[in-house]
JSON list of C-alpha atoms in Angstrom, two decimals:
[
{"chain": "A", "resi": 1, "resn": "MET", "atom": "CA", "xyz": [-56.06, -14.32, -13.50]},
{"chain": "A", "resi": 2, "resn": "ASP", "atom": "CA", "xyz": [-54.79, -12.13, -16.06]},
{"chain": "A", "resi": 3, "resn": "ALA", "atom": "CA", "xyz": [-53.55, -9.68, -14.13]},
{"chain": "A", "resi": 4, "resn": "PHE", "atom": "CA", "xyz": [-51.74, -10.93, -11.85]},
{"chain": "A", "resi": 5, "resn": "LEU", "atom": "CA", "xyz": [-49.77, -13.08, -14.94]},
{"chain": "A", "resi": 6, "resn": "HIS", "atom": "CA", "xyz": [-48.64, -9.80, -16.74]},
{"chain": "A", "resi": 7, "resn": "GLN", "atom": "CA", "xyz": [-47.46, -8.87, -13.06]},
{"chain": "A", "resi": 8, "resn": "VAL", "atom": "CA", "xyz": [-45.39, -11.24, -12.71]},
{"chain": "A", "resi": 9, "resn": "LEU", "atom": "CA", "xyz": [-43.96, -11.13, -16.27]},
{"chain": "A", "resi": 10, "resn": "ALA", "atom": "CA", "xyz": [-43.59, -7.45, -15.83]},
{"chain": "A", "resi": 11, "resn": "GLY", "atom": "CA", "xyz": [-42.00, -8.36, -12.96]},
{"chain": "A", "resi": 12, "resn": "LEU", "atom": "CA", "xyz": [-39.36, -10.45, -14.25]},
{"chain": "A", "resi": 13, "resn": "ALA", "atom": "CA", "xyz": [-38.71, -7.50, -17.29]},
{"chain": "A", "resi": 14, "resn": "THR", "atom": "CA", "xyz": [-38.55, -4.83, -14.82]},
{"chain": "A", "resi": 15, "resn": "GLY", "atom": "CA", "xyz": [-35.99, -7.28, -12.28]},
{"chain": "A", "resi": 16, "resn": "GLY", "atom": "CA", "xyz": [-34.17, -8.40, -15.10]},
{"chain": "A", "resi": 17, "resn": "ILE", "atom": "CA", "xyz": [-33.01, -4.33, -15.87]},
{"chain": "A", "resi": 18, "resn": "TYR", "atom": "CA", "xyz": [-32.18, -4.50, -11.79]},
{"chain": "A", "resi": 19, "resn": "ALA", "atom": "CA", "xyz": [-29.81, -7.44, -12.01]},
{"chain": "A", "resi": 20, "resn": "SER", "atom": "CA", "xyz": [-28.18, -5.31, -14.96]},
{"chain": "A", "resi": 21, "resn": "LEU", "atom": "CA", "xyz": [-27.25, -2.42, -12.87]},
{"chain": "A", "resi": 22, "resn": "ALA", "atom": "CA", "xyz": [-26.78, -4.84, -10.50]},
{"chain": "A", "resi": 23, "resn": "LEU", "atom": "CA", "xyz": [-23.79, -6.86, -12.44]},
{"chain": "A", "resi": 24, "resn": "ALA", "atom": "CA", "xyz": [-22.23, -3.11, -13.41]},
{"chain": "A", "resi": 25, "resn": "LEU", "atom": "CA", "xyz": [-21.88, -2.03, -9.67]},
{"chain": "A", "resi": 26, "resn": "VAL", "atom": "CA", "xyz": [-20.39, -5.43, -8.19]},
{"chain": "A", "resi": 27, "resn": "MET", "atom": "CA", "xyz": [-18.23, -5.77, -11.55]},
{"chain": "A", "resi": 28, "resn": "ILE", "atom": "CA", "xyz": [-17.80, -2.61, -10.80]},
{"chain": "A", "resi": 29, "resn": "TYR", "atom": "CA", "xyz": [-16.00, -2.65, -7.52]},
{"chain": "A", "resi": 30, "resn": "GLN", "atom": "CA", "xyz": [-15.20, -5.69, -8.04]},
{"chain": "A", "resi": 31, "resn": "SER", "atom": "CA", "xyz": [-12.23, -4.52, -10.08]},
{"chain": "A", "resi": 32, "resn": "THR", "atom": "CA", "xyz": [-11.74, -1.49, -8.21]},
{"chain": "A", "resi": 33, "resn": "HIS", "atom": "CA", "xyz": [-12.50, -1.62, -4.70]},
{"chain": "A", "resi": 34, "resn": "HIS", "atom": "CA", "xyz": [-14.54, 0.85, -4.25]},
{"chain": "A", "resi": 35, "resn": "VAL", "atom": "CA", "xyz": [-18.20, 2.37, -4.51]},
{"chain": "A", "resi": 36, "resn": "ASN", "atom": "CA", "xyz": [-18.90, 4.12, -7.38]},
{"chain": "A", "resi": 37, "resn": "PHE", "atom": "CA", "xyz": [-21.86, 5.84, -6.38]},
{"chain": "A", "resi": 38, "resn": "ALA", "atom": "CA", "xyz": [-22.03, 8.54, -9.84]},
{"chain": "A", "resi": 39, "resn": "GLN", "atom": "CA", "xyz": [-21.90, 5.53, -11.99]},
{"chain": "A", "resi": 40, "resn": "GLY", "atom": "CA", "xyz": [-25.63, 6.31, -12.56]},
{"chain": "A", "resi": 41, "resn": "GLU", "atom": "CA", "xyz": [-25.46, 9.53, -13.72]},
{"chain": "A", "resi": 42, "resn": "MET", "atom": "CA", "xyz": [-22.54, 8.50, -16.71]},
{"chain": "A", "resi": 43, "resn": "ALA", "atom": "CA", "xyz": [-25.73, 6.14, -17.40]},
{"chain": "A", "resi": 44, "resn": "MET", "atom": "CA", "xyz": [-27.28, 8.54, -17.74]},
{"chain": "A", "resi": 45, "resn": "PHE", "atom": "CA", "xyz": [-24.85, 11.64, -19.44]},
{"chain": "A", "resi": 46, "resn": "ALA", "atom": "CA", "xyz": [-24.48, 8.56, -22.22]},
{"chain": "A", "resi": 47, "resn": "THR", "atom": "CA", "xyz": [-28.11, 7.81, -22.46]},
{"chain": "A", "resi": 48, "resn": "TYR", "atom": "CA", "xyz": [-28.96, 11.26, -23.52]},
{"chain": "A", "resi": 49, "resn": "PHE", "atom": "CA", "xyz": [-25.72, 11.26, -25.77]},
{"chain": "A", "resi": 50, "resn": "ALA", "atom": "CA", "xyz": [-27.50, 8.99, -27.40]},
{"chain": "A", "resi": 51, "resn": "TRP", "atom": "CA", "xyz": [-31.11, 10.32, -26.93]},
{"chain": "A", "resi": 52, "resn": "THR", "atom": "CA", "xyz": [-28.90, 13.39, -29.04]},
{"chain": "A", "resi": 53, "resn": "LEU", "atom": "CA", "xyz": [-27.25, 10.94, -31.94]},
{"chain": "A", "resi": 54, "resn": "ILE", "atom": "CA", "xyz": [-30.32, 9.42, -32.73]},
{"chain": "A", "resi": 55, "resn": "ASN", "atom": "CA", "xyz": [-32.86, 12.85, -33.16]},
{"chain": "A", "resi": 56, "resn": "ALA", "atom": "CA", "xyz": [-29.74, 13.88, -34.96]},
{"chain": "A", "resi": 57, "resn": "GLY", "atom": "CA", "xyz": [-31.01, 11.49, -37.72]},
{"chain": "A", "resi": 58, "resn": "VAL", "atom": "CA", "xyz": [-28.37, 8.53, -37.25]},
{"chain": "A", "resi": 59, "resn": "PRO", "atom": "CA", "xyz": [-30.09, 4.75, -36.76]},
{"chain": "A", "resi": 60, "resn": "TYR", "atom": "CA", "xyz": [-30.87, 3.60, -33.41]},
{"chain": "A", "resi": 61, "resn": "TRP", "atom": "CA", "xyz": [-28.68, 0.77, -33.65]},
{"chain": "A", "resi": 62, "resn": "PRO", "atom": "CA", "xyz": [-24.72, 2.59, -35.17]},
{"chain": "A", "resi": 63, "resn": "ALA", "atom": "CA", "xyz": [-26.37, 5.82, -32.63]},
{"chain": "A", "resi": 64, "resn": "PHE", "atom": "CA", "xyz": [-26.33, 2.73, -29.62]},
{"chain": "A", "resi": 65, "resn": "PHE", "atom": "CA", "xyz": [-22.96, 1.29, -30.38]},
{"chain": "A", "resi": 66, "resn": "LEU", "atom": "CA", "xyz": [-21.19, 4.58, -31.12]},
{"chain": "A", "resi": 67, "resn": "THR", "atom": "CA", "xyz": [-22.69, 5.37, -27.44]},
{"chain": "A", "resi": 68, "resn": "VAL", "atom": "CA", "xyz": [-21.30, 1.81, -26.17]},
{"chain": "A", "resi": 69, "resn": "ILE", "atom": "CA", "xyz": [-18.11, 3.16, -27.96]},
{"chain": "A", "resi": 70, "resn": "PHE", "atom": "CA", "xyz": [-18.15, 7.24, -26.00]},
{"chain": "A", "resi": 71, "resn": "ALA", "atom": "CA", "xyz": [-19.40, 5.76, -22.63]},
{"chain": "A", "resi": 72, "resn": "PHE", "atom": "CA", "xyz": [-16.28, 3.24, -22.77]},
{"chain": "A", "resi": 73, "resn": "VAL", "atom": "CA", "xyz": [-14.12, 6.53, -23.76]},
{"chain": "A", "resi": 74, "resn": "LEU", "atom": "CA", "xyz": [-15.79, 8.36, -21.37]},
{"chain": "A", "resi": 75, "resn": "GLY", "atom": "CA", "xyz": [-15.00, 5.69, -18.96]},
{"chain": "A", "resi": 76, "resn": "VAL", "atom": "CA", "xyz": [-11.27, 4.90, -19.18]},
{"chain": "A", "resi": 77, "resn": "VAL", "atom": "CA", "xyz": [-10.99, 9.05, -19.04]},
{"chain": "A", "resi": 78, "resn": "ILE", "atom": "CA", "xyz": [-12.22, 9.66, -16.00]},
{"chain": "A", "resi": 79, "resn": "GLU", "atom": "CA", "xyz": [-10.35, 6.37, -14.35]},
{"chain": "A", "resi": 80, "resn": "ARG", "atom": "CA", "xyz": [-7.58, 8.08, -15.86]},
{"chain": "A", "resi": 81, "resn": "VAL", "atom": "CA", "xyz": [-7.50, 11.35, -14.94]},
{"chain": "A", "resi": 82, "resn": "ILE", "atom": "CA", "xyz": [-9.59, 11.80, -12.03]},
{"chain": "A", "resi": 83, "resn": "ILE", "atom": "CA", "xyz": [-9.87, 7.50, -10.36]},
{"chain": "A", "resi": 84, "resn": "ARG", "atom": "CA", "xyz": [-6.14, 7.11, -10.45]},
{"chain": "A", "resi": 85, "resn": "PRO", "atom": "CA", "xyz": [-4.73, 9.82, -8.15]},
{"chain": "A", "resi": 86, "resn": "VAL", "atom": "CA", "xyz": [-7.11, 8.58, -5.81]},
{"chain": "A", "resi": 87, "resn": "GLU", "atom": "CA", "xyz": [-6.91, 4.91, -5.30]},
{"chain": "A", "resi": 88, "resn": "ASN", "atom": "CA", "xyz": [-4.49, 4.71, -2.65]},
{"chain": "A", "resi": 89, "resn": "ALA", "atom": "CA", "xyz": [-6.51, 7.44, -1.11]},
{"chain": "A", "resi": 90, "resn": "PRO", "atom": "CA", "xyz": [-8.47, 7.24, 2.81]},
{"chain": "A", "resi": 91, "resn": "ILE", "atom": "CA", "xyz": [-11.15, 5.81, 1.94]},
{"chain": "A", "resi": 92, "resn": "LEU", "atom": "CA", "xyz": [-13.61, 8.99, 3.04]},
{"chain": "A", "resi": 93, "resn": "ALA", "atom": "CA", "xyz": [-11.98, 10.62, 0.63]},
{"chain": "A", "resi": 94, "resn": "VAL", "atom": "CA", "xyz": [-12.10, 8.15, -2.64]},
{"chain": "A", "resi": 95, "resn": "VAL", "atom": "CA", "xyz": [-16.34, 9.11, -1.64]},
{"chain": "A", "resi": 96, "resn": "VAL", "atom": "CA", "xyz": [-15.90, 12.65, -1.28]},
{"chain": "A", "resi": 97, "resn": "VAL", "atom": "CA", "xyz": [-15.04, 11.85, -5.22]},
{"chain": "A", "resi": 98, "resn": "PHE", "atom": "CA", "xyz": [-17.12, 9.71, -6.62]},
{"chain": "A", "resi": 99, "resn": "ILE", "atom": "CA", "xyz": [-19.70, 12.60, -4.36]},
{"chain": "A", "resi": 100, "resn": "ALA", "atom": "CA", "xyz": [-19.16, 15.09, -7.05]},
{"chain": "A", "resi": 101, "resn": "LEU", "atom": "CA", "xyz": [-18.58, 13.20, -9.89]},
{"chain": "A", "resi": 102, "resn": "LEU", "atom": "CA", "xyz": [-22.12, 12.36, -8.84]},
{"chain": "A", "resi": 103, "resn": "VAL", "atom": "CA", "xyz": [-22.76, 15.68, -8.91]},
{"chain": "A", "resi": 104, "resn": "ILE", "atom": "CA", "xyz": [-20.42, 17.02, -11.52]},
{"chain": "A", "resi": 105, "resn": "MET", "atom": "CA", "xyz": [-22.61, 14.38, -13.55]},
{"chain": "A", "resi": 106, "resn": "ASN", "atom": "CA", "xyz": [-25.71, 15.54, -12.22]},
{"chain": "A", "resi": 107, "resn": "SER", "atom": "CA", "xyz": [-25.39, 19.03, -13.43]},
{"chain": "A", "resi": 108, "resn": "VAL", "atom": "CA", "xyz": [-23.71, 18.47, -16.95]},
{"chain": "A", "resi": 109, "resn": "THR", "atom": "CA", "xyz": [-26.25, 16.79, -17.24]},
{"chain": "A", "resi": 110, "resn": "GLY", "atom": "CA", "xyz": [-29.09, 19.22, -17.00]},
{"chain": "A", "resi": 111, "resn": "TRP", "atom": "CA", "xyz": [-26.52, 22.00, -18.72]},
{"chain": "A", "resi": 112, "resn": "ILE", "atom": "CA", "xyz": [-26.56, 20.57, -21.25]},
{"chain": "A", "resi": 113, "resn": "TYR", "atom": "CA", "xyz": [-30.15, 18.41, -21.71]},
{"chain": "A", "resi": 114, "resn": "SER", "atom": "CA", "xyz": [-32.24, 19.92, -19.38]},
{"chain": "A", "resi": 115, "resn": "TYR", "atom": "CA", "xyz": [-34.40, 18.52, -16.72]},
{"chain": "A", "resi": 116, "resn": "THR", "atom": "CA", "xyz": [-37.06, 16.72, -18.44]},
{"chain": "A", "resi": 117, "resn": "ILE", "atom": "CA", "xyz": [-37.57, 14.29, -19.00]},
{"chain": "A", "resi": 118, "resn": "LYS", "atom": "CA", "xyz": [-36.88, 12.62, -22.68]},
{"chain": "A", "resi": 119, "resn": "THR", "atom": "CA", "xyz": [-38.39, 9.81, -24.55]},
{"chain": "A", "resi": 120, "resn": "PHE", "atom": "CA", "xyz": [-36.53, 7.67, -26.23]},
{"chain": "A", "resi": 121, "resn": "PRO", "atom": "CA", "xyz": [-37.35, 5.20, -28.58]},
{"chain": "A", "resi": 122, "resn": "SER", "atom": "CA", "xyz": [-37.54, 0.99, -27.62]},
{"chain": "A", "resi": 123, "resn": "PRO", "atom": "CA", "xyz": [-35.38, -0.92, -30.49]},
{"chain": "A", "resi": 124, "resn": "PHE", "atom": "CA", "xyz": [-38.55, -3.97, -30.08]},
{"chain": "A", "resi": 125, "resn": "PRO", "atom": "CA", "xyz": [-41.61, -3.79, -31.45]},
{"chain": "A", "resi": 126, "resn": "ALA", "atom": "CA", "xyz": [-44.62, -2.43, -30.06]},
{"chain": "A", "resi": 127, "resn": "GLU", "atom": "CA", "xyz": [-47.61, -4.54, -30.80]},
{"chain": "A", "resi": 128, "resn": "PRO", "atom": "CA", "xyz": [-47.34, -7.16, -27.85]},
{"chain": "A", "resi": 129, "resn": "ILE", "atom": "CA", "xyz": [-46.33, -10.44, -28.17]},
{"chain": "A", "resi": 130, "resn": "PHE", "atom": "CA", "xyz": [-47.77, -13.50, -25.83]},
{"chain": "A", "resi": 131, "resn": "GLY", "atom": "CA", "xyz": [-51.53, -12.32, -26.24]},
{"chain": "A", "resi": 132, "resn": "LYS", "atom": "CA", "xyz": [-52.15, -10.05, -23.59]},
{"chain": "A", "resi": 133, "resn": "TYR", "atom": "CA", "xyz": [-49.35, -10.82, -20.99]},
{"chain": "A", "resi": 134, "resn": "MET", "atom": "CA", "xyz": [-46.55, -8.87, -22.65]},
{"chain": "A", "resi": 135, "resn": "SER", "atom": "CA", "xyz": [-44.58, -6.72, -24.19]},
{"chain": "A", "resi": 136, "resn": "ALA", "atom": "CA", "xyz": [-42.26, -6.76, -26.87]},
{"chain": "A", "resi": 137, "resn": "HIS", "atom": "CA", "xyz": [-40.12, -4.85, -25.17]},
{"chain": "A", "resi": 138, "resn": "GLU", "atom": "CA", "xyz": [-40.69, -6.15, -21.63]},
{"chain": "A", "resi": 139, "resn": "ALA", "atom": "CA", "xyz": [-39.48, -9.11, -23.45]},
{"chain": "A", "resi": 140, "resn": "GLY", "atom": "CA", "xyz": [-37.06, -7.55, -25.73]},
{"chain": "A", "resi": 141, "resn": "ALA", "atom": "CA", "xyz": [-35.66, -6.52, -22.41]},
{"chain": "A", "resi": 142, "resn": "ILE", "atom": "CA", "xyz": [-35.58, -9.93, -20.82]},
{"chain": "A", "resi": 143, "resn": "GLY", "atom": "CA", "xyz": [-34.36, -11.58, -24.11]},
{"chain": "A", "resi": 144, "resn": "VAL", "atom": "CA", "xyz": [-31.01, -8.86, -23.43]},
{"chain": "A", "resi": 145, "resn": "THR", "atom": "CA", "xyz": [-31.00, -9.15, -20.02]},
{"chain": "A", "resi": 146, "resn": "MET", "atom": "CA", "xyz": [-29.87, -12.93, -20.79]},
{"chain": "A", "resi": 147, "resn": "VAL", "atom": "CA", "xyz": [-27.62, -12.54, -23.73]},
{"chain": "A", "resi": 148, "resn": "VAL", "atom": "CA", "xyz": [-25.44, -9.28, -21.40]},
{"chain": "A", "resi": 149, "resn": "LEU", "atom": "CA", "xyz": [-25.37, -12.13, -19.00]},
{"chain": "A", "resi": 150, "resn": "LEU", "atom": "CA", "xyz": [-24.36, -15.05, -21.40]},
{"chain": "A", "resi": 151, "resn": "ALA", "atom": "CA", "xyz": [-22.11, -13.36, -22.73]},
{"chain": "A", "resi": 152, "resn": "LEU", "atom": "CA", "xyz": [-19.95, -12.04, -19.51]},
{"chain": "A", "resi": 153, "resn": "TYR", "atom": "CA", "xyz": [-20.31, -15.34, -18.53]},
{"chain": "A", "resi": 154, "resn": "ALA", "atom": "CA", "xyz": [-18.38, -16.43, -21.09]},
{"chain": "A", "resi": 155, "resn": "PHE", "atom": "CA", "xyz": [-16.37, -13.25, -21.72]},
{"chain": "A", "resi": 156, "resn": "PHE", "atom": "CA", "xyz": [-14.61, -13.59, -18.17]},
{"chain": "A", "resi": 157, "resn": "ARG", "atom": "CA", "xyz": [-15.02, -17.19, -18.29]},
{"chain": "A", "resi": 158, "resn": "PHE", "atom": "CA", "xyz": [-13.03, -18.39, -21.43]},
{"chain": "A", "resi": 159, "resn": "THR", "atom": "CA", "xyz": [-10.52, -14.81, -23.41]},
{"chain": "A", "resi": 160, "resn": "PRO", "atom": "CA", "xyz": [-7.44, -14.77, -21.72]},
{"chain": "A", "resi": 161, "resn": "LEU", "atom": "CA", "xyz": [-8.54, -10.85, -21.18]},
{"chain": "A", "resi": 162, "resn": "GLY", "atom": "CA", "xyz": [-11.71, -12.08, -18.99]},
{"chain": "A", "resi": 163, "resn": "LEU", "atom": "CA", "xyz": [-8.96, -14.06, -17.33]},
{"chain": "A", "resi": 164, "resn": "ALA", "atom": "CA", "xyz": [-6.57, -11.20, -16.97]},
{"chain": "A", "resi": 165, "resn": "MET", "atom": "CA", "xyz": [-9.16, -9.67, -15.89]},
{"chain": "A", "resi": 166, "resn": "ARG", "atom": "CA", "xyz": [-10.20, -11.73, -13.58]},
{"chain": "A", "resi": 167, "resn": "ALA", "atom": "CA", "xyz": [-7.03, -12.04, -12.25]},
{"chain": "A", "resi": 168, "resn": "ALA", "atom": "CA", "xyz": [-6.34, -8.00, -11.36]},
{"chain": "A", "resi": 169, "resn": "ALA", "atom": "CA", "xyz": [-9.07, -7.50, -9.74]},
{"chain": "A", "resi": 170, "resn": "GLN", "atom": "CA", "xyz": [-8.42, -10.09, -7.06]},
{"chain": "A", "resi": 171, "resn": "ASN", "atom": "CA", "xyz": [-4.38, -10.28, -6.84]},
{"chain": "A", "resi": 172, "resn": "PRO", "atom": "CA", "xyz": [-2.98, -6.89, -8.83]},
{"chain": "A", "resi": 173, "resn": "ASP", "atom": "CA", "xyz": [-0.17, -7.95, -6.35]},
{"chain": "A", "resi": 174, "resn": "SER", "atom": "CA", "xyz": [0.44, -11.78, -8.27]},
{"chain": "A", "resi": 175, "resn": "ALA", "atom": "CA", "xyz": [-0.93, -10.46, -11.75]},
{"chain": "A", "resi": 176, "resn": "ARG", "atom": "CA", "xyz": [1.83, -7.97, -11.61]},
{"chain": "A", "resi": 177, "resn": "LEU", "atom": "CA", "xyz": [3.90, -10.56, -11.59]},
{"chain": "A", "resi": 178, "resn": "VAL", "atom": "CA", "xyz": [2.75, -12.33, -14.28]},
{"chain": "A", "resi": 179, "resn": "GLY", "atom": "CA", "xyz": [2.90, -10.43, -16.19]},
{"chain": "A", "resi": 180, "resn": "ILE", "atom": "CA", "xyz": [-0.60, -7.97, -16.17]},
{"chain": "A", "resi": 181, "resn": "ARG", "atom": "CA", "xyz": [-1.11, -4.64, -16.98]},
{"chain": "A", "resi": 182, "resn": "VAL", "atom": "CA", "xyz": [-3.11, -4.26, -13.24]},
{"chain": "A", "resi": 183, "resn": "GLY", "atom": "CA", "xyz": [-3.18, -0.47, -14.49]},
{"chain": "A", "resi": 184, "resn": "TRP", "atom": "CA", "xyz": [-4.67, -0.87, -17.47]},
{"chain": "A", "resi": 185, "resn": "MET", "atom": "CA", "xyz": [-7.40, -4.04, -16.43]},
{"chain": "A", "resi": 186, "resn": "LEU", "atom": "CA", "xyz": [-8.77, -1.37, -13.85]},
{"chain": "A", "resi": 187, "resn": "ALA", "atom": "CA", "xyz": [-9.92, 0.63, -16.48]},
{"chain": "A", "resi": 188, "resn": "LEU", "atom": "CA", "xyz": [-10.86, -1.64, -18.09]},
{"chain": "A", "resi": 189, "resn": "GLY", "atom": "CA", "xyz": [-13.56, -2.91, -15.65]}
]
């Protein structure tokens, strides 16, 4: 029974991570109406950036926030320089661009950091909580997933920017008519 309980709780933690990844894919698809095949590689590159900062002596949380800013800027640049020129192209051309971006990001990351797996520090303590059933890392993964989901819900439901992003994703023409800069909303998405 102990092993079963541990597996269920560990599965919830892993499921929370997968749910966050799925939410990111859905958000990108809803805002651009394209599946970004390179999203995993972009996240990997940002994680290596954080790893570089931490290994250079930057404390965990400042490195985290610098990485979020770096990933945001990188995403906007990729959207403006690579995706925007082909947004009205045939769907196959867009798919080829995303796959090319996947290969480029994967290759550049391997070239810079090598293809060996690196260890990344956890922001949570190493000792287990709830006895032997759940580690602090697993509880933290569940907690972070819940906080992110609540924050995104509140952002898209109650803030003017979130409502503008939703409007631009659902009906770009109507959003333009009421003064929303759809291009920037899609870039932010």
